[in-house]
């Protein structure tokens, strides 16, 4: 059983929102950062296996109407989209041109909105050119329902978790980097106690 199996059990996600590593270079970078942050032996994550597992998570934990949102760097999204569309029954519905903060400045990013039957069209003017938390807020708010389950298999510092929680949705996520996971857990403990 994998980490996502442990947090999801027999549940299905109502929404999947994730910011996975954007390519093999980013995956190697995160492997290096993880080993440095956690004083751990550096392991190399196999990109092909990672992307296969990411697609399997979508296939296994999405219900028939689960929308999937994937954040991706501008130069990486087309390849990632082809892999997702080839290995799942999800197709691109909308593409949002957003931004992320990198090296102290705002850089272009894409959020792919994929669906197999979820029929909602977003007002792109409320999402395009936003960044960080505001992007996630503007995407999740119009489709949020109390107790919806939001799955993020690449939780990071817990941005999607915090926003899902603020919208009264339940969050399920995993993160390989223990320091990032600790920061997300610290937020939960601060809000809800141990």
Coordinates of N, CA, C and O in Angstrom, one line a residue:
X1 N 0.8 -1.2 0.0 CA 0.0 0.0 0.0 C 0.9 1.3 0.0 O 1.8 1.3 0.7
X2 N 0.5 2.2 -0.8 CA 1.2 3.5 -0.8 C 0.7 4.5 0.1 O -0.3 4.3 0.8
X3 N 1.4 5.6 0.2 CA 1.0 6.7 1.1 C -0.4 7.2 0.8 O -1.2 7.5 1.8
X4 N -0.7 7.4 -0.4 CA -2.1 7.9 -0.8 C -3.1 6.9 -0.4 O -4.2 7.3 0.1
X5 N -2.9 5.6 -0.6 CA -3.8 4.6 -0.1 C -4.1 4.7 1.4 O -5.2 4.6 1.8
X6 N -3.0 5.0 2.1 CA -3.2 5.1 3.6 C -4.1 6.3 4.0 O -4.9 6.2 4.9
X7 N -3.9 7.4 3.3 CA -4.7 8.6 3.7 C -6.1 8.6 3.1 O -7.1 9.2 3.6
X8 N -6.3 7.9 2.0 CA -7.6 7.8 1.3 C -8.5 6.7 1.7 O -9.7 6.8 1.7
X9 N -7.9 5.5 2.1 CA -8.7 4.4 2.4 C -9.6 4.0 1.2 O -9.1 3.9 0.1
X10 N -10.9 3.9 1.5 CA -11.8 3.6 0.4 C -12.6 4.8 -0.1 O -13.5 4.7 -0.8
X11 N -12.1 6.0 0.3 CA -12.8 7.2 -0.1 C -12.4 7.6 -1.5 O -11.3 7.2 -2.0
X12 N -13.2 8.4 -2.1 CA -12.9 9.0 -3.4 C -12.7 10.5 -3.2 O -13.4 11.1 -2.4
X13 N -11.9 11.2 -4.0 CA -11.7 12.6 -3.9 C -12.8 13.3 -4.7 O -13.2 12.8 -5.8
X14 N -13.3 14.4 -4.2 CA -14.3 15.2 -5.0 C -13.5 16.2 -5.8 O -14.0 16.7 -6.8
X15 N -12.3 16.6 -5.4 CA -11.4 17.5 -6.2 C -10.0 17.0 -6.0 O -9.6 16.6 -4.9
X16 N -9.2 17.0 -7.1 CA -7.8 16.8 -7.0 C -7.1 18.1 -7.4 O -7.4 18.6 -8.5
X17 N -6.2 18.6 -6.6 CA -5.5 19.8 -6.9 C -4.0 19.6 -6.4 O -3.8 19.3 -5.3
X18 N -3.1 19.7 -7.4 CA -1.7 19.4 -7.0 C -0.7 20.2 -7.8 O -1.0 20.7 -8.9
X19 N 0.4 20.4 -7.2 CA 1.6 21.0 -7.8 C 2.7 20.0 -7.8 O 3.6 20.2 -7.0
X20 N 2.7 19.1 -8.7 CA 3.8 18.0 -8.7 C 5.1 18.6 -9.2 O 5.1 19.7 -9.9
X21 N 6.2 17.9 -9.1 CA 7.4 18.3 -9.7 C 7.2 18.4 -11.2 O 6.5 17.6 -11.8
X22 N 7.8 19.4 -11.9 CA 7.4 19.7 -13.3 C 8.2 18.9 -14.3 O 7.9 19.0 -15.5
X23 N 9.1 18.2 -13.9 CA 9.9 17.4 -14.9 C 11.0 16.7 -14.1 O 11.1 16.8 -12.9
X24 N 11.8 15.9 -14.9 CA 12.8 15.2 -14.2 C 13.9 16.1 -13.5 O 14.3 15.7 -12.4
X25 N 14.1 17.2 -14.0 CA 15.0 18.2 -13.4 C 14.5 18.6 -12.0 O 15.2 18.7 -11.0
X26 N 13.2 19.0 -12.0 CA 12.6 19.4 -10.7 C 12.6 18.2 -9.7 O 12.8 18.4 -8.5
X27 N 12.3 17.1 -10.2 CA 12.2 15.9 -9.3 C 13.6 15.6 -8.7 O 13.7 15.4 -7.5
X28 N 14.7 15.8 -9.5 CA 16.0 15.6 -9.0 C 16.4 16.7 -8.0 O 17.0 16.5 -6.9
X29 N 15.9 17.9 -8.3 CA 16.1 19.1 -7.4 C 15.4 18.8 -6.0 O 16.0 19.0 -5.0
X30 N 14.2 18.3 -6.1 CA 13.5 18.0 -4.8 C 14.1 16.8 -4.1 O 14.1 16.8 -2.8
X31 N 14.6 15.9 -4.8 CA 15.4 14.8 -4.1 C 16.6 15.3 -3.4 O 16.8 15.0 -2.2
X32 N 17.3 16.3 -4.0 CA 18.5 16.9 -3.3 C 18.0 17.7 -2.1 O 18.6 17.6 -1.1
X33 N 17.0 18.6 -2.3 CA 16.5 19.4 -1.2 C 16.1 18.5 -0.1 O 16.3 18.8 1.1
X34 N 15.3 17.5 -0.4 CA 14.8 16.6 0.7 C 16.0 16.0 1.5 O 15.9 15.9 2.7
X35 N 17.0 15.6 0.8 CA 18.2 14.9 1.5 C 18.9 16.0 2.4 O 19.3 15.7 3.5
X36 N 19.0 17.2 1.9 CA 19.6 18.3 2.7 C 18.8 18.7 3.8 O 19.3 18.9 4.9
X37 N 17.5 18.9 3.6 CA 16.6 19.4 4.7 C 16.5 18.4 5.8 O 16.2 18.7 6.9
X38 N 16.5 17.1 5.4 CA 16.3 16.1 6.4 C 17.5 15.3 6.8 O 17.4 14.2 7.5
X39 N 18.7 15.8 6.4 CA 19.9 15.0 6.7 C 19.8 13.6 6.3 O 20.2 12.7 7.1
X40 N 19.2 13.3 5.2 CA 19.0 12.0 4.8 C 19.9 11.6 3.6 O 20.3 12.5 2.9
X41 N 20.1 10.4 3.3 CA 20.8 9.9 2.2 C 20.0 10.2 0.9 O 18.8 10.0 0.9
X42 N 20.6 10.8 -0.1 CA 19.9 11.2 -1.3 C 19.5 10.0 -2.1 O 20.3 9.1 -2.4
X43 N 18.2 10.0 -2.4 CA 17.7 8.9 -3.2 C 17.2 9.5 -4.5 O 16.8 10.7 -4.6
X44 N 17.3 8.8 -5.6 CA 16.9 9.3 -6.9 C 15.5 8.7 -7.2 O 15.3 7.5 -7.2
X45 N 14.5 9.6 -7.4 CA 13.2 9.2 -7.7 C 13.1 9.0 -9.2 O 13.5 9.8 -10.0
X46 N 12.6 7.9 -9.6 CA 12.5 7.5 -11.0 C 11.3 8.3 -11.6 O 10.2 8.2 -11.2
X47 N 11.6 9.2 -12.6 CA 10.6 10.1 -13.2 C 9.4 9.3 -13.8 O 8.3 9.6 -13.6
X48 N 9.8 8.3 -14.6 CA 8.7 7.5 -15.3 C 7.8 6.8 -14.2 O 6.6 6.8 -14.4
X49 N 8.4 6.3 -13.2 CA 7.6 5.7 -12.1 C 6.8 6.7 -11.4 O 5.6 6.5 -11.1
X50 N 7.3 7.9 -11.1 CA 6.6 9.0 -10.5 C 5.4 9.3 -11.3 O 4.3 9.4 -10.7
X51 N 5.5 9.6 -12.6 CA 4.4 10.1 -13.4 C 3.4 8.9 -13.5 O 2.2 9.2 -13.5
X52 N 3.8 7.7 -13.6 CA 2.9 6.6 -13.7 C 2.1 6.5 -12.4 O 0.8 6.3 -12.4
X53 N 2.7 6.7 -11.3 CA 2.0 6.6 -10.0 C 1.0 7.8 -9.9 O -0.1 7.7 -9.3
X54 N 1.5 9.0 -10.4 CA 0.6 10.2 -10.3 C -0.7 9.9 -11.1 O -1.8 10.2 -10.7
X55 N -0.6 9.3 -12.3 CA -1.7 9.0 -13.1 C -2.6 7.9 -12.4 O -3.8 8.0 -12.5
X56 N -1.9 6.9 -11.8 CA -2.7 5.9 -11.1 C -3.5 6.4 -10.0 O -4.6 6.0 -9.7
X57 N -2.9 7.5 -9.3 CA -3.7 8.1 -8.2 C -4.9 8.8 -8.7 O -6.0 8.6 -8.2
X58 N -4.8 9.5 -9.9 CA -6.0 10.1 -10.5 C -7.0 9.0 -10.8 O -8.2 9.1 -10.5
X59 N -6.6 7.9 -11.5 CA -7.5 6.8 -11.9 C -8.1 6.2 -10.7 O -9.3 5.8 -10.8
X60 N -7.4 6.0 -9.6 CA -8.0 5.3 -8.5 C -8.8 6.1 -7.6 O -9.8 5.6 -7.1
X61 N -8.5 7.4 -7.4 CA -9.2 8.1 -6.3 C -10.1 9.2 -6.9 O -10.8 9.9 -6.1
X62 N -10.2 9.4 -8.2 CA -11.2 10.3 -8.7 C -12.5 9.6 -8.9 O -12.5 8.4 -9.3
X63 N -13.6 10.2 -8.6 CA -14.9 9.6 -8.9 C -15.3 10.1 -10.3 O -14.5 10.7 -11.0
X64 N -16.4 9.8 -10.8 CA -16.8 10.1 -12.2 C -16.8 11.5 -12.5 O -16.7 11.9 -13.7
X65 N -17.0 12.4 -11.5 CA -17.1 13.8 -11.8 C -16.0 14.6 -11.1 O -16.1 15.9 -11.0
X66 N -14.9 14.0 -10.6 CA -13.9 14.7 -9.9 C -13.1 15.6 -10.9 O -12.5 15.1 -11.9
X67 N -13.1 17.0 -10.7 CA -12.2 17.8 -11.5 C -10.8 17.7 -11.0 O -10.5 17.5 -9.8
X68 N -9.8 17.8 -11.9 CA -8.4 17.7 -11.6 C -7.7 19.0 -12.0 O -7.8 19.4 -13.1
X69 N -6.9 19.6 -11.1 CA -6.2 20.8 -11.3 C -4.7 20.5 -11.1 O -4.4 20.0 -10.0
X70 N -3.9 20.8 -12.0 CA -2.5 20.6 -11.9 C -1.7 21.8 -12.3 O -1.8 22.4 -13.4
X71 N -0.9 22.3 -11.3 CA -0.1 23.5 -11.5 C 1.2 23.0 -12.2 O 1.8 22.0 -11.8
X72 N 1.7 23.8 -13.2 CA 2.9 23.3 -13.9 C 3.6 24.6 -14.5 O 2.9 25.5 -14.9
X73 N 4.9 24.5 -14.6 CA 5.6 25.6 -15.2 C 5.3 25.7 -16.7 O 5.0 24.7 -17.3
X74 N 5.4 26.9 -17.2 CA 5.0 27.1 -18.6 C 5.6 26.2 -19.6 O 5.0 25.7 -20.5
X75 N 6.9 25.9 -19.5 CA 7.6 25.1 -20.5 C 7.4 23.6 -20.2 O 7.9 22.8 -21.0
X76 N 6.8 23.2 -19.2 CA 6.6 21.8 -18.9 C 5.2 21.2 -19.1 O 5.0 20.1 -19.2
X77 N 4.2 22.1 -19.1 CA 2.8 21.6 -19.0 C 2.4 20.8 -20.2 O 1.6 19.8 -20.1
X78 N 2.9 21.1 -21.4 CA 2.4 20.4 -22.6 C 2.8 18.9 -22.5 O 1.9 18.0 -22.8
X79 N 4.0 18.6 -22.1 CA 4.4 17.2 -22.0 C 3.7 16.5 -20.9 O 3.2 15.4 -21.1
X80 N 3.5 17.2 -19.8 CA 2.8 16.6 -18.7 C 1.3 16.3 -19.0 O 0.8 15.2 -18.7
X81 N 0.7 17.2 -19.7 CA -0.7 17.1 -20.2 C -0.8 15.9 -21.1 O -1.8 15.1 -20.9
X82 N 0.1 15.7 -22.0 CA 0.0 14.5 -22.9 C 0.1 13.2 -22.1 O -0.6 12.3 -22.4
X83 N 1.0 13.2 -21.1 CA 1.1 12.0 -20.3 C -0.2 11.7 -19.5 O -0.7 10.6 -19.5
X84 N -0.8 12.8 -18.9 CA -2.0 12.6 -18.2 C -3.2 12.2 -19.1 O -3.9 11.2 -18.8
X85 N -3.3 12.8 -20.3 CA -4.4 12.4 -21.2 C -4.2 11.0 -21.7 O -5.2 10.3 -22.0
X86 N -3.0 10.6 -21.9 CA -2.7 9.2 -22.4 C -3.0 8.2 -21.4 O -3.5 7.1 -21.7
X87 N -2.8 8.5 -20.1 CA -2.8 7.4 -19.1 C -4.0 7.6 -18.1 O -4.1 6.8 -17.1
X88 N -4.9 8.5 -18.4 CA -6.1 8.6 -17.6 C -7.3 8.9 -18.6 O -7.0 9.1 -19.8
X89 N -8.5 9.0 -18.1 CA -9.6 9.3 -19.0 C -9.9 10.8 -18.9 O -11.0 11.2 -19.2
X90 N -9.0 11.6 -18.5 CA -9.1 13.0 -18.3 C -8.6 13.8 -19.5 O -7.6 13.5 -20.1
X91 N -9.4 14.9 -19.8 CA -9.0 15.7 -21.0 C -9.0 17.2 -20.5 O -9.7 17.5 -19.6
X92 N -8.2 18.0 -21.1 CA -8.1 19.4 -20.8 C -9.4 20.1 -21.1 O -9.9 20.0 -22.2
X93 N -9.9 20.8 -20.1 CA -11.1 21.7 -20.3 C -10.7 23.1 -20.4 O -11.2 23.8 -21.2
X94 N -9.9 23.6 -19.4 CA -9.5 25.0 -19.5 C -8.0 25.1 -19.0 O -7.5 24.2 -18.3
X95 N -7.4 26.1 -19.5 CA -6.0 26.4 -19.1 C -5.9 27.8 -18.6 O -6.3 28.7 -19.2
X96 N -5.4 27.9 -17.4 CA -5.2 29.2 -16.7 C -3.8 29.6 -16.7 O -2.9 28.9 -16.4
X97 N -3.6 30.9 -17.1 CA -2.2 31.5 -17.1 C -2.0 32.3 -15.8 O -2.5 33.4 -15.7
X98 N -1.4 31.6 -14.8 CA -1.2 32.2 -13.5 C 0.3 32.5 -13.3 O 1.1 32.5 -14.2
X99 N 0.7 32.7 -12.0 CA 2.0 33.1 -11.7 C 2.4 32.4 -10.4 O 1.6 32.1 -9.6
X100 N 3.7 32.2 -10.2 CA 4.3 31.8 -9.0 C 5.5 32.6 -8.6 O 6.1 33.3 -9.5
X101 N 5.8 32.7 -7.3 CA 7.0 33.4 -6.9 C 8.2 32.6 -6.9 O 8.2 31.5 -6.3
X102 N 9.2 33.0 -7.7 CA 10.4 32.3 -7.8 C 11.6 33.3 -7.9 O 11.5 34.2 -8.6
X103 N 12.6 33.1 -7.1 CA 13.8 34.0 -7.1 C 13.4 35.4 -6.8 O 13.9 36.4 -7.5
X104 N 12.4 35.6 -6.0 CA 11.9 36.9 -5.6 C 11.1 37.7 -6.6 O 10.8 38.9 -6.4
X105 N 10.7 37.0 -7.7 CA 9.8 37.7 -8.6 C 8.7 36.8 -9.1 O 8.8 35.5 -8.9
X106 N 7.7 37.3 -9.7 CA 6.6 36.5 -10.2 C 7.0 35.9 -11.6 O 7.4 36.7 -12.5
X107 N 6.8 34.6 -11.8 CA 7.1 33.9 -13.0 C 5.8 33.3 -13.6 O 4.9 32.9 -12.8
X108 N 5.7 33.1 -14.9 CA 4.5 32.5 -15.4 C 4.4 31.0 -15.1 O 5.3 30.2 -14.9
X109 N 3.1 30.6 -14.9 CA 2.8 29.2 -14.5 C 1.4 28.9 -15.2 O 0.6 29.8 -15.4
X110 N 1.2 27.7 -15.4 CA -0.1 27.2 -15.9 C -0.8 26.4 -14.9 O -0.2 25.6 -14.2
X111 N -2.1 26.5 -14.8 CA -2.9 25.5 -14.1 C -3.8 24.9 -15.1 O -4.6 25.5 -15.8
X112 N -3.7 23.6 -15.2 CA -4.5 22.8 -16.1 C -5.7 22.3 -15.4 O -5.6 21.8 -14.3
X113 N -6.9 22.5 -16.0 CA -8.2 22.0 -15.4 C -8.6 20.9 -16.3 O -8.9 21.1 -17.5
X114 N -8.6 19.7 -15.8 CA -8.9 18.5 -16.6 C -10.2 17.9 -16.0 O -10.4 17.9 -14.8
X115 N -11.0 17.3 -16.9 CA -12.2 16.7 -16.4 C -12.5 15.5 -17.4 O -12.1 15.4 -18.5
X116 N -13.3 14.6 -16.9 CA -13.9 13.6 -17.7 C -15.4 13.8 -17.9 O -16.0 13.4 -18.8
X117 N -16.0 14.4 -16.9 CA -17.5 14.7 -17.0 C -17.9 15.9 -16.2 O -19.1 16.3 -16.3
X118 N -17.1 16.4 -15.3 CA -17.4 17.6 -14.5 C -17.7 18.7 -15.4 O -16.8 19.1 -16.2
X119 N -18.9 19.3 -15.3 CA -19.3 20.4 -16.3 C -19.4 21.7 -15.6 O -20.4 22.2 -15.3
X120 N -18.2 22.3 -15.4 CA -18.2 23.7 -14.8 C -17.2 24.5 -15.6 O -16.1 24.0 -15.9
X121 N -17.5 25.7 -16.1 CA -16.6 26.5 -16.8 C -16.3 27.7 -15.9 O -17.2 28.4 -15.4
X122 N -15.0 27.9 -15.6 CA -14.6 29.0 -14.8 C -14.5 30.3 -15.5 O -14.2 30.3 -16.7
X123 N -14.7 31.4 -14.8 CA -14.5 32.7 -15.4 C -12.9 33.0 -15.4 O -12.4 33.2 -14.3
X124 N -12.3 32.8 -16.5 CA -10.8 32.9 -16.5 C -10.3 34.2 -16.1 O -9.2 34.3 -15.6
X125 N -11.1 35.3 -16.2 CA -10.6 36.6 -15.7 C -10.4 36.7 -14.2 O -9.6 37.5 -13.7
X126 N -11.0 35.7 -13.5 CA -10.8 35.7 -12.0 C -9.6 34.8 -11.6 O -9.3 34.8 -10.5
X127 N -9.1 34.1 -12.6 CA -8.0 33.2 -12.3 C -6.7 33.6 -13.0 O -5.6 33.6 -12.3
X128 N -6.7 34.0 -14.2 CA -5.5 34.4 -15.0 C -4.8 35.5 -14.3 O -5.5 36.4 -13.7
X129 N -3.5 35.5 -14.2 CA -2.6 36.5 -13.7 C -2.7 36.5 -12.1 O -2.0 37.4 -11.5
X130 N -3.4 35.6 -11.5 CA -3.3 35.5 -10.0 C -2.1 34.7 -9.7 O -1.4 34.1 -10.5
X131 N -1.7 34.6 -8.4 CA -0.6 33.8 -8.0 C -0.8 33.3 -6.6 O -1.6 33.8 -5.8
X132 N -0.1 32.2 -6.3 CA 0.0 31.5 -5.0 C -1.4 31.2 -4.5 O -2.2 30.7 -5.1
X133 N -1.6 31.6 -3.2 CA -2.9 31.3 -2.5 C -4.1 31.8 -3.3 O -5.1 31.1 -3.4
X134 N -4.0 33.0 -3.9 CA -5.2 33.5 -4.6 C -5.6 32.7 -5.8 O -6.8 32.5 -6.0
X135 N -4.7 32.1 -6.5 CA -5.0 31.2 -7.6 C -5.9 30.0 -7.1 O -7.0 29.7 -7.6
X136 N -5.4 29.4 -6.0 CA -6.1 28.2 -5.4 C -7.5 28.6 -4.9 O -8.5 28.0 -5.1
X137 N -7.5 29.8 -4.2 CA -8.8 30.3 -3.7 C -9.8 30.5 -4.8 O -11.0 30.1 -4.7
X138 N -9.4 31.2 -5.9 CA -10.3 31.5 -7.0 C -10.7 30.2 -7.8 O -11.8 30.3 -8.4
X139 N -10.0 29.2 -7.7 CA -10.4 27.9 -8.4 C -11.3 27.1 -7.5 O -12.3 26.6 -7.9
X140 N -10.9 27.0 -6.2 CA -11.7 26.1 -5.3 C -13.0 26.7 -4.8 O -14.0 26.0 -4.7
X141 N -13.1 28.0 -4.6 CA -14.2 28.6 -4.0 C -15.5 28.4 -4.8 O -16.5 28.0 -4.2
X142 N -15.6 28.6 -6.1 CA -16.9 28.3 -6.8 C -17.4 26.9 -6.8 O -18.5 26.6 -7.1
X143 N -16.5 25.9 -6.6 CA -16.9 24.5 -6.6 C -16.9 23.8 -5.3 O -17.2 22.7 -5.2
X144 N -16.5 24.6 -4.2 CA -16.4 24.0 -2.9 C -17.8 23.6 -2.3 O -18.7 24.4 -2.5
X145 N -17.8 22.5 -1.7 CA -19.0 22.1 -0.9 C -18.5 21.5 0.4 O -17.5 20.9 0.4
X146 N -19.2 21.8 1.5 CA -18.9 21.4 2.8 C -18.6 19.9 2.8 O -19.4 19.1 2.2
X147 N -17.5 19.5 3.4 CA -17.1 18.1 3.5 C -16.6 17.4 2.2 O -16.4 16.2 2.2
X148 N -16.5 18.2 1.1 CA -15.9 17.6 0.0 C -14.5 17.1 0.4 O -13.8 17.7 1.3
X149 N -14.0 16.1 -0.3 CA -12.6 15.7 0.0 C -11.7 16.2 -1.2 O -12.0 16.0 -2.3
X150 N -10.7 16.9 -0.8 CA -9.7 17.5 -1.7 C -8.4 16.7 -1.5 O -7.9 16.5 -0.4
X151 N -7.9 16.1 -2.6 CA -6.7 15.3 -2.6 C -5.5 16.0 -3.2 O -5.7 16.5 -4.4
X152 N -4.4 16.1 -2.6 CA -3.2 16.6 -3.1 C -2.0 15.7 -2.8 O -1.5 15.6 -1.7
X153 N -1.6 14.8 -3.8 CA -0.6 13.8 -3.6 C 0.8 14.5 -3.4 O 1.8 13.8 -3.1
X154 N 0.9 15.8 -3.7 CA 2.2 16.5 -3.5 C 2.0 17.7 -2.7 O 2.0 18.9 -3.2
X155 N 1.7 17.5 -1.4 CA 1.2 18.5 -0.5 C 2.1 19.7 -0.3 O 1.7 20.8 -0.1
X156 N 3.4 19.5 -0.3 CA 4.4 20.6 -0.1 C 4.2 21.2 1.3 O 4.1 20.4 2.3
X157 N 4.1 22.5 1.4 CA 4.0 23.2 2.7 C 2.5 23.3 3.1 O 2.2 23.8 4.2
X158 N 1.6 22.8 2.3 CA 0.2 22.7 2.7 C -0.7 23.8 2.3 O -1.8 24.0 2.8
X159 N -0.4 24.5 1.2 CA -1.2 25.6 0.7 C -2.6 25.1 0.3 O -3.6 25.7 0.7
X160 N -2.7 24.0 -0.5 CA -4.1 23.5 -0.9 C -4.8 23.0 0.4 O -6.0 23.2 0.5
X161 N -4.1 22.4 1.3 CA -4.7 22.0 2.6 C -5.3 23.2 3.4 O -6.4 23.1 3.8
X162 N -4.5 24.3 3.5 CA -5.0 25.4 4.3 C -6.3 26.0 3.6 O -7.2 26.4 4.3
X163 N -6.2 26.1 2.3 CA -7.4 26.7 1.6 C -8.6 25.8 1.6 O -9.7 26.3 1.8
X164 N -8.4 24.5 1.4 CA -9.5 23.5 1.5 C -10.1 23.6 2.9 O -11.3 23.7 3.0
X165 N -9.3 23.7 4.0 CA -9.8 23.8 5.3 C -10.6 25.1 5.5 O -11.7 25.1 6.1
X166 N -10.1 26.2 5.0 CA -10.8 27.5 5.1 C -12.2 27.4 4.4 O -13.1 28.2 4.7
X167 N -12.4 26.6 3.4 CA -13.6 26.4 2.7 C -14.5 25.2 3.2 O -15.4 24.8 2.6
X168 N -14.1 24.8 4.4 CA -14.9 23.7 5.1 C -14.9 22.4 4.3 O -15.8 21.6 4.3
X169 N -13.8 22.1 3.6 CA -13.6 20.9 2.9 C -12.6 20.0 3.6 O -11.7 20.5 4.3
X170 N -12.7 18.7 3.5 CA -11.7 17.8 4.1 C -10.6 17.6 3.1 O -10.8 17.6 1.9
X171 N -9.4 17.5 3.7 CA -8.2 17.4 2.9 C -7.5 16.1 3.1 O -7.4 15.6 4.3
X172 N -7.0 15.5 2.1 CA -6.1 14.3 2.1 C -4.9 14.6 1.3 O -5.0 15.1 0.2
X173 N -3.7 14.4 1.8 CA -2.5 14.6 1.1 C -1.3 13.8 1.6 O -1.3 13.3 2.7
X174 N -0.3 13.8 0.8 CA 1.0 13.2 1.1 C 2.1 14.1 0.7 O 2.0 14.9 -0.2
X175 N 3.3 13.9 1.3 CA 4.4 14.7 1.0 C 5.7 13.9 1.4 O 5.7 13.4 2.5
X176 N 6.6 13.8 0.5 CA 7.8 13.0 0.7 C 8.8 13.8 1.6 O 9.6 13.2 2.3
X177 N 8.8 15.1 1.5 CA 9.8 15.9 2.3 C 9.3 16.1 3.7 O 8.3 16.8 3.9
X178 N 9.9 15.5 4.7 CA 9.5 15.6 6.1 C 9.4 17.0 6.6 O 8.4 17.3 7.3
X179 N 10.3 17.9 6.2 CA 10.3 19.3 6.8 C 9.1 20.0 6.2 O 8.4 20.8 6.9
X180 N 8.8 19.8 4.9 CA 7.6 20.4 4.4 C 6.3 19.9 5.0 O 5.4 20.6 5.4
X181 N 6.3 18.6 5.2 CA 5.1 18.0 5.9 C 5.0 18.5 7.3 O 3.9 18.8 7.8
X182 N 6.1 18.6 8.0 CA 6.1 19.2 9.4 C 5.5 20.6 9.4 O 4.7 20.9 10.4
X183 N 5.8 21.4 8.5 CA 5.2 22.7 8.4 C 3.7 22.7 8.2 O 2.9 23.4 8.8
X184 N 3.2 21.8 7.4 CA 1.8 21.6 7.1 C 1.1 21.1 8.4 O 0.0 21.6 8.8
X185 N 1.7 20.1 9.1 CA 1.2 19.6 10.3 C 1.2 20.7 11.4 O 0.2 20.8 12.2
X186 N 2.2 21.5 11.5 CA 2.2 22.6 12.4 C 1.0 23.5 12.3 O 0.4 24.0 13.3
X187 N 0.6 23.8 11.0 CA -0.6 24.6 10.8 C -1.8 23.9 11.4 O -2.6 24.6 12.1
X188 N -1.9 22.6 11.1 CA -3.1 21.9 11.7 C -3.1 21.9 13.2 O -4.2 22.1 13.8
X189 N -2.0 21.7 13.8 CA -1.9 21.6 15.3 C -2.2 23.0 15.8 O -2.8 23.1 16.9
X190 N -1.7 24.0 15.2 CA -2.0 25.4 15.6 C -3.5 25.7 15.6 O -4.0 26.4 16.4
X191 N -4.2 25.2 14.6 CA -5.6 25.5 14.4 C -6.5 24.5 15.3 O -7.5 24.9 15.9
X192 N -6.1 23.2 15.3 CA -7.0 22.2 15.9 C -6.4 21.6 17.2 O -7.0 20.8 17.8
X193 N -5.1 21.9 17.5 CA -4.5 21.2 18.6 C -4.0 19.8 18.2 O -4.0 19.5 17.0
X194 N -3.4 19.1 19.1 CA -2.8 17.8 18.8 C -4.0 16.8 18.5 O -3.9 15.8 18.0

